[in-house]
Amino acid sequence: MAIVNEAEMVAGLEAPDGEQQLQIPGDLPVLPLRDIVIYPFMIVPLFVSREKSIRAVDEALGENRMILLASQKDLDKEEPTADDLYKVGTAAVIMRMLKLPDGRIRILVQGLARTEVESVNSGGEYIRARLRVMPEILPPERSLEVEALIRNVRASMEKAINLGKNISPEVMAIIANLDDAGRLADLSASNRELKVEDAESVLEIADTTARLRRVNDLLNKEFEVLTVQQEINTQARADIDRSQREFYLRQQMKAIQTELGEGNELAEEIAQFKEKIETAGMPKPAEEEALRQLKKLERMHPDSAETATVRNWMEIMTELPWSKASVDNLDLAKAEKILNEDHFGLEKVKERIIEALAVRKLKEKPKGPILCLVGPPGVGKTSLGRSIARALGRKFMRLSLGGVHDEAEIRGHRRTYVGAMPGRIVQSIQQAGTNNPLIMLDEIDKVGADFRGDPSSALLEVLDPEQNYSFRDYYLGVAFDLSHVSFLSTAKFLDTVLSELRDRMEVIRLAGYTEEEKLEIARRHLLLKQMEENGISPRNLNISRSALLALIQRYTLEAGLRQLEREIASICRKVARRLGEGDLNVVRVSANNLHECLGAPKIIPEEVLKKDQIGVATGLAWTVVGGDVLFVEALRMKGKGNLVLTGQLGEVMRESAQAAYSYAKSRAKELQIDPEDFNTYDLHIHIPEGAIPKDGPSAGITLATALVSALSQRPVRKDVAMTGEITLRGNVLPVGGIKEKILAARRARVTKIIMPSLNRRDLDEVPKEPFKDIEFVYVDNMRQVFREALKEKIAPAIGSTNRPSRLPQAASGRNVPARPV
């Protein structure tokens, strides 16, 4: 069913002759309408094709030519029922009927009045309904609101025509002269493209003022839509016109440049890109992709956004060193000399580098493992990477991974994103200018992960020699060979590094320096470096060997060299100030006048206990900044056999203390302890410096020694320090961080160190000469520990609780957790 002609619609706006005499029956056949609502006084042509609808029309023509026009709620419903029809329809008269050859009929109907459907019978050959005529509710008098609404509706219809809406002049003429609010609302609604539910809402309103107000709201809403639509069309037309004008002008400019013999910049740029692609030595897939993008660039508009994206991609692709490599230095003696010049000590690392260089000399493209340097801060991990690159003759590129959370930092962004760029690996290779630089992944243990991805997982492919020959950066979209690149990573500790990533790396641990090593490094490197950076020469400053040693012992407490370098720099700055003030005399710094430059000593040397004490044992701890001495105090007191632990101990250390207590309780007679003491005494174990968290299993034998000493009243030898893990059976298990712990023991002037027998192999990493005055005792069980650490009982009194004269201090004056391992 469709409206054929608007003129036909309005032809019957005036009531038909005898309208007052027409009586609308209370029961009429129903003609369901799809996608249209017909108002009273409207003349509309309709096509009828459904069988029930055709029978309803025939029944109406056989009775009084009247029929009820009701709109369907669901347009797709082929056989509508009572629930599928709106409750308000229009009673109409069939003016004409024409049968078509295809079986359909065409009728011309005129609406008579609004009717409310009371009941519907859809079970017969056609739909029939009982109805009630809805009288129009007129205002008692013409109000200002009605006048204003009439004017607004007329104005809205005129605006719709101005915005491109097709409304016939006849309709507009009738609207301009129509003063009846109800009929004006019906006519305006019928000539707008309203949804069925909106048009039905107008039909259901009997109050003429409310109906006109509803039509006014609908027209205003449609006017806003038409306004936005016109703006969009105007903008699109302007863009098209501008693009056509630019294209025409560009073609004219091209013709002018051709006549003048001047070249097109884009054409020249494309020619340069093509030449670079041919000489870059790309793999065939990468070259094919580059040529494909180049053809795409040639067809693009020079000023479009996509042109800039493709141009940036082409620049990066042609600048990458696909086939350009630096020549490796395969002279092993020269490489070893360079490593020794830059770094003192670190023999294990140097030996591993020379081995890798020797393999490279014998095999052109070896697939060696990725080295990972693990050690406390300041031991030279990053500077060692720079020295390795210099020894190999390769470019050095450093990537700091601290705080990296985005996977795109490694793999790059996809080109669909605004501001996309390749990953930092590809960027480093581009900056190096060679495809075989040495890339240092610094602080690999600081890599994070969040909703943007896991960079550690992206590094799995980068650091795997079996996969990185075809590394695919998301920005490039093609594979790049990373097998020529030498990767080196650094970390302070490996606890936070992904286990799969650790499996791909060969870990080389760097322990802290001994005092002798620090002294040599200060003399050979740090002092000369700081004198040069502060603008002074050896003629202006002379620091004695004893002054450097005192500086190391009294002003620094660290595994590395950073604080030592800062103190040396402080001395150099004071000398620079004197030179700036005109004092040209040489400054001589010795151990006696060192305090004049640096002030009072910052570090009091750690010392062992002044005398043998009951319940106080000396342990050795490992921290992220080196080794430390750990004093464990135990005290028995009247109670009910409770074990009290204080000193901010971690869960592992608490379990070690509980294991030591259980062991002592099970071996009471053997350990000269009265079994009744476990029921009549409470035992309090405390580790001083309670503000520092402590954890780990290696304090197990120290806790057991202090505990047994307090319960058996046997003093602990003051010059003995120990480390090791304890089991319930009294066995001693190996621990880590041996070199750092031995360095801490030497600073504390310990003469005997007790350690697990299985840690004997770790002494190979410790230089022999500095520790010749220390006796190492290797134990397998606690009986051996007690034999070496405890003296015989001298008195039944409760052991002393005197604390040592100096408790462990964190490096550089900071509170660093002492974490035995």
PDB file of N, CA and C in Angstrom, residues 25 117 280 352 367 428 446 475 501 509-510 715:
ATOM      1  N   PRO A  25     -21.292   2.789  11.249  1.00  0.00           N
ATOM      2  CA  PRO A  25     -21.779   1.654  12.046  1.00  0.00           C
ATOM      3  C   PRO A  25     -20.802   1.314  13.157  1.00  0.00           C
ATOM      4  N   VAL A 117     -10.989   0.945  18.607  1.00  0.00           N
ATOM      5  CA  VAL A 117     -11.346  -0.451  18.410  1.00  0.00           C
ATOM      6  C   VAL A 117     -11.635  -1.067  19.776  1.00  0.00           C
ATOM      7  N   ALA A 280      69.850  -1.733  -1.023  1.00  0.00           N
ATOM      8  CA  ALA A 280      69.819  -2.047   0.412  1.00  0.00           C
ATOM      9  C   ALA A 280      70.169  -3.494   0.708  1.00  0.00           C
ATOM     10  N   ARG A 352      84.988 -15.535  29.486  1.00  0.00           N
ATOM     11  CA  ARG A 352      83.846 -15.961  28.673  1.00  0.00           C
ATOM     12  C   ARG A 352      83.759 -15.168  27.379  1.00  0.00           C
ATOM     13  N   LYS A 367      75.834 -19.739  16.968  1.00  0.00           N
ATOM     14  CA  LYS A 367      74.598 -19.478  17.707  1.00  0.00           C
ATOM     15  C   LYS A 367      74.869 -19.663  19.189  1.00  0.00           C
ATOM     16  N   SER A 428      67.200   0.649  17.506  1.00  0.00           N
ATOM     17  CA  SER A 428      68.623   0.602  17.872  1.00  0.00           C
ATOM     18  C   SER A 428      69.478   0.156  16.691  1.00  0.00           C
ATOM     19  N   LYS A 446      63.706  -5.329  35.673  1.00  0.00           N
ATOM     20  CA  LYS A 446      62.740  -4.278  35.985  1.00  0.00           C
ATOM     21  C   LYS A 446      61.602  -4.226  34.970  1.00  0.00           C
ATOM     22  N   TYR A 475      55.563  -3.026  13.110  1.00  0.00           N
ATOM     23  CA  TYR A 475      55.560  -1.840  12.249  1.00  0.00           C
ATOM     24  C   TYR A 475      56.104  -2.184  10.873  1.00  0.00           C
ATOM     25  N   LEU A 501      62.448 -16.786  30.103  1.00  0.00           N
ATOM     26  CA  LEU A 501      63.476 -15.859  29.646  1.00  0.00           C
ATOM     27  C   LEU A 501      64.827 -16.195  30.259  1.00  0.00           C
ATOM     28  N   ARG A 509      77.391 -14.365  37.196  1.00  0.00           N
ATOM     29  CA  ARG A 509      77.192 -13.566  38.409  1.00  0.00           C
ATOM     30  C   ARG A 509      78.440 -12.775  38.730  1.00  0.00           C
ATOM     31  N   LEU A 510      78.243 -11.508  39.032  1.00  0.00           N
ATOM     32  CA  LEU A 510      79.327 -10.610  39.433  1.00  0.00           C
ATOM     33  C   LEU A 510      79.148 -10.299  40.912  1.00  0.00           C
ATOM     34  N   PRO A 715      78.779 -20.297  76.172  1.00  0.00           N
ATOM     35  CA  PRO A 715      79.089 -19.077  75.410  1.00  0.00           C
ATOM     36  C   PRO A 715      79.419 -19.401  73.947  1.00  0.00           C
TER      37      PRO A 715
END
